[in-house]
Short mmCIF file of C-alpha atoms in Angstrom, two decimals:
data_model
loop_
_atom_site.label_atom_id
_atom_site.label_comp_id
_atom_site.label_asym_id
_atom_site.label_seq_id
_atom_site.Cartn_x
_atom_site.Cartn_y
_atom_site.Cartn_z
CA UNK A 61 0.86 -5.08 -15.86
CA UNK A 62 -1.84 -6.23 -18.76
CA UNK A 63 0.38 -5.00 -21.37
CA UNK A 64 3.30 -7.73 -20.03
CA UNK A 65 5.40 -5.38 -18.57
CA UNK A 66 6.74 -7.62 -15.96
CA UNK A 67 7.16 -10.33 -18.45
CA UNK A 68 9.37 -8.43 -20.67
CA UNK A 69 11.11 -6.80 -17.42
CA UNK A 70 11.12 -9.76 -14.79
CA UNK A 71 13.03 -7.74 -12.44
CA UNK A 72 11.35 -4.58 -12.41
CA UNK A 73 10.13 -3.55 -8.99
CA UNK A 74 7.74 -0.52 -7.92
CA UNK A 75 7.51 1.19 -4.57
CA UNK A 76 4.21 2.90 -3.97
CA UNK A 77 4.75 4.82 -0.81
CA UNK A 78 2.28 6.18 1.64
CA UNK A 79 -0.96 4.23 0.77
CA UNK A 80 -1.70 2.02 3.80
CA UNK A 81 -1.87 -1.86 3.03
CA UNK A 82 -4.64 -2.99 4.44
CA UNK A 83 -6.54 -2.96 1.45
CA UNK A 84 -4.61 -4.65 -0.46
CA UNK A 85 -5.51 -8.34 -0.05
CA UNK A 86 -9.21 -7.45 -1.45
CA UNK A 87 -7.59 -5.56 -4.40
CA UNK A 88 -5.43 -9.11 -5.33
CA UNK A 89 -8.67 -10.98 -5.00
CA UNK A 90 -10.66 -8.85 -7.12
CA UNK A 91 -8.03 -7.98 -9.77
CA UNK A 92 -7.65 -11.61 -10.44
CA UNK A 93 -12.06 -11.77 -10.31
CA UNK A 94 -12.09 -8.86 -12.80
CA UNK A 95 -9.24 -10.04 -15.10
CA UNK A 96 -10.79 -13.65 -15.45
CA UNK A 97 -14.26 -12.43 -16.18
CA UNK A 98 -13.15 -9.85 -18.93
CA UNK A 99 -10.09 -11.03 -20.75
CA UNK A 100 -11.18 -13.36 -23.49
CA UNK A 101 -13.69 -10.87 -24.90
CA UNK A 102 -10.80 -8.43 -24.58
CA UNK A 103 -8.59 -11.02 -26.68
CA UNK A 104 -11.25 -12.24 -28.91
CA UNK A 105 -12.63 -8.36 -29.92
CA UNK A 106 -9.12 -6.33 -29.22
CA UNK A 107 -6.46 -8.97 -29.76
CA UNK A 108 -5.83 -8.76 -25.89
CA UNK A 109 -2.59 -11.11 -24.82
CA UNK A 110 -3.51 -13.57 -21.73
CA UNK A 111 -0.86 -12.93 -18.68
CA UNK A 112 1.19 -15.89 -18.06
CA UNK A 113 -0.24 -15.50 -14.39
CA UNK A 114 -3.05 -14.08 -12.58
CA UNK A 115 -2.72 -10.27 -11.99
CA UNK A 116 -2.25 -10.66 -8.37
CA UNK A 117 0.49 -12.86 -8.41
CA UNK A 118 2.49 -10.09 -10.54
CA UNK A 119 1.12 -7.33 -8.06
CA UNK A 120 2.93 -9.60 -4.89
CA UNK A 121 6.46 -10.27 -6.80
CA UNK A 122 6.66 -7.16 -8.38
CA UNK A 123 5.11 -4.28 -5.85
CA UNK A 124 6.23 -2.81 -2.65
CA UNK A 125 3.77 -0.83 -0.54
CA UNK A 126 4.58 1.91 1.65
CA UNK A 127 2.97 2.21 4.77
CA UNK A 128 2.54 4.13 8.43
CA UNK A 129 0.06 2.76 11.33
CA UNK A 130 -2.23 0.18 9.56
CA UNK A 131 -2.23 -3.06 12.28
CA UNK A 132 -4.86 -4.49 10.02
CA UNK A 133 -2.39 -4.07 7.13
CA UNK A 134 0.14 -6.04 9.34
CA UNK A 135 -1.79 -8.75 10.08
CA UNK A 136 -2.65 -9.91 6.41
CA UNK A 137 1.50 -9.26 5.31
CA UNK A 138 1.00 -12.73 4.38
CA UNK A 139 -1.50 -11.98 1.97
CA UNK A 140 0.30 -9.77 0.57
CA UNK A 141 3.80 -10.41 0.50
CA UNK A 142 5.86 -9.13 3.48
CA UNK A 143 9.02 -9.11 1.87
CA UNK A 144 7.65 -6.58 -0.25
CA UNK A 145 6.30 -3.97 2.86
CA UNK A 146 7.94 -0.91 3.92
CA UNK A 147 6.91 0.96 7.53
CA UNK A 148 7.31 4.64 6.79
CA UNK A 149 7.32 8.03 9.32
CA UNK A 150 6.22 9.91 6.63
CA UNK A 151 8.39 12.98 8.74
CA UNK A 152 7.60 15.75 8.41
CA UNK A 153 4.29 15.45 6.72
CA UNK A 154 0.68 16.27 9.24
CA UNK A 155 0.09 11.86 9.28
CA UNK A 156 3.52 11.40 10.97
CA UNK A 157 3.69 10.20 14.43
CA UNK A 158 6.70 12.01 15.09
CA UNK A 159 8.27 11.93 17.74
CA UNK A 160 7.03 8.75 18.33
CA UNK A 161 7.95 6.74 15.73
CA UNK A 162 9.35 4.13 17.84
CA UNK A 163 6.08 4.22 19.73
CA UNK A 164 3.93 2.99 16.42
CA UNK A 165 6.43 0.78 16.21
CA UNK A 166 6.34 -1.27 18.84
CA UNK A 167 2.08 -0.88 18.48
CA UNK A 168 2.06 -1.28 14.94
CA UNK A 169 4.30 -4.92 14.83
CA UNK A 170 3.09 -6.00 18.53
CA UNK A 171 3.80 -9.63 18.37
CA UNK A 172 5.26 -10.32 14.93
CA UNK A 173 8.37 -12.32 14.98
CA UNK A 174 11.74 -10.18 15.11
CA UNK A 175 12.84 -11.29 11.16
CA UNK A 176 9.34 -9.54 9.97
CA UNK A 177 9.70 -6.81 12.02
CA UNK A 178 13.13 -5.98 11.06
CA UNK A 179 12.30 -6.70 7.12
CA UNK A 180 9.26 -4.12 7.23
CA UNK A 181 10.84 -2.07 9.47
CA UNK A 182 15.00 -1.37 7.55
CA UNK A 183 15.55 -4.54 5.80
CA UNK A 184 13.43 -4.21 2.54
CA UNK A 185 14.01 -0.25 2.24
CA UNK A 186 17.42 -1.68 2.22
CA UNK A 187 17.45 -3.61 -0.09
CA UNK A 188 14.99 -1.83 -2.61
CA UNK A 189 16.82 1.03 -2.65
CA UNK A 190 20.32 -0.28 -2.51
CA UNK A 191 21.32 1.48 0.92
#
């Protein structure tokens, strides 16, 4: 991202599967914190180019996150960007709730509206990967 990647490639999109979302929010608050205290001595001593935008806004229109049980996760999607969230088995790996997925489902998204569920749930695996 700091070398302009998704300034040269606007519509390039990265899925990082099976890390959990919850932390995510504090990560977009401090990479913005840490770029703005540390990139005009990087520009002035290393010739550093500014972003157009903060860091965190490239992180929410260019990232998807991959994740399993993580209700905290779910209830800052906002934060993040929940067109950009993916709800994951993980089958057949040891942190799978197989056999009940549905189960962690229904836990997991308890009492987000039906057009979130469905996005995190099939409609943004979908449409990332062209299914």
């Amino acid at each position: 991202m700091l070398s302009g990647v998704f300034d040269r490639f606007p519509s390039l999109r990265i899925f990082f599967a099976e890390n959990q979302i919850g932390w995510i929010p504090f990560f977009l608050q401090s990479a913005d914190v840490r770029y703005d205290r540390h990139y005009r001595w990087a520009q002035r001593l290393f010739g550093f180019k500014p972003l157009a935008r903060p860091p965190s806004e490239y992180i929410r229109a260019h990232c998807l996150w991959g994740f399993q049980f993580d209700r905290i996760g779910v209830e800052l999607r906002h934060k993040i960007n929940v067109n950009h969230l993916i709800w994951g088995s993980d089958f057949p790996h040891q942190e799978s709730d197989f056999p009940d997925s549905r189960g962690v489902i229904e836990r997991n998204l308890a009492g987000i509206p039906e057009e979130e569920r469905y996005k995190m749930v099939c409609g943004n695996a979908v449409e990332f990967f062209r299914l």
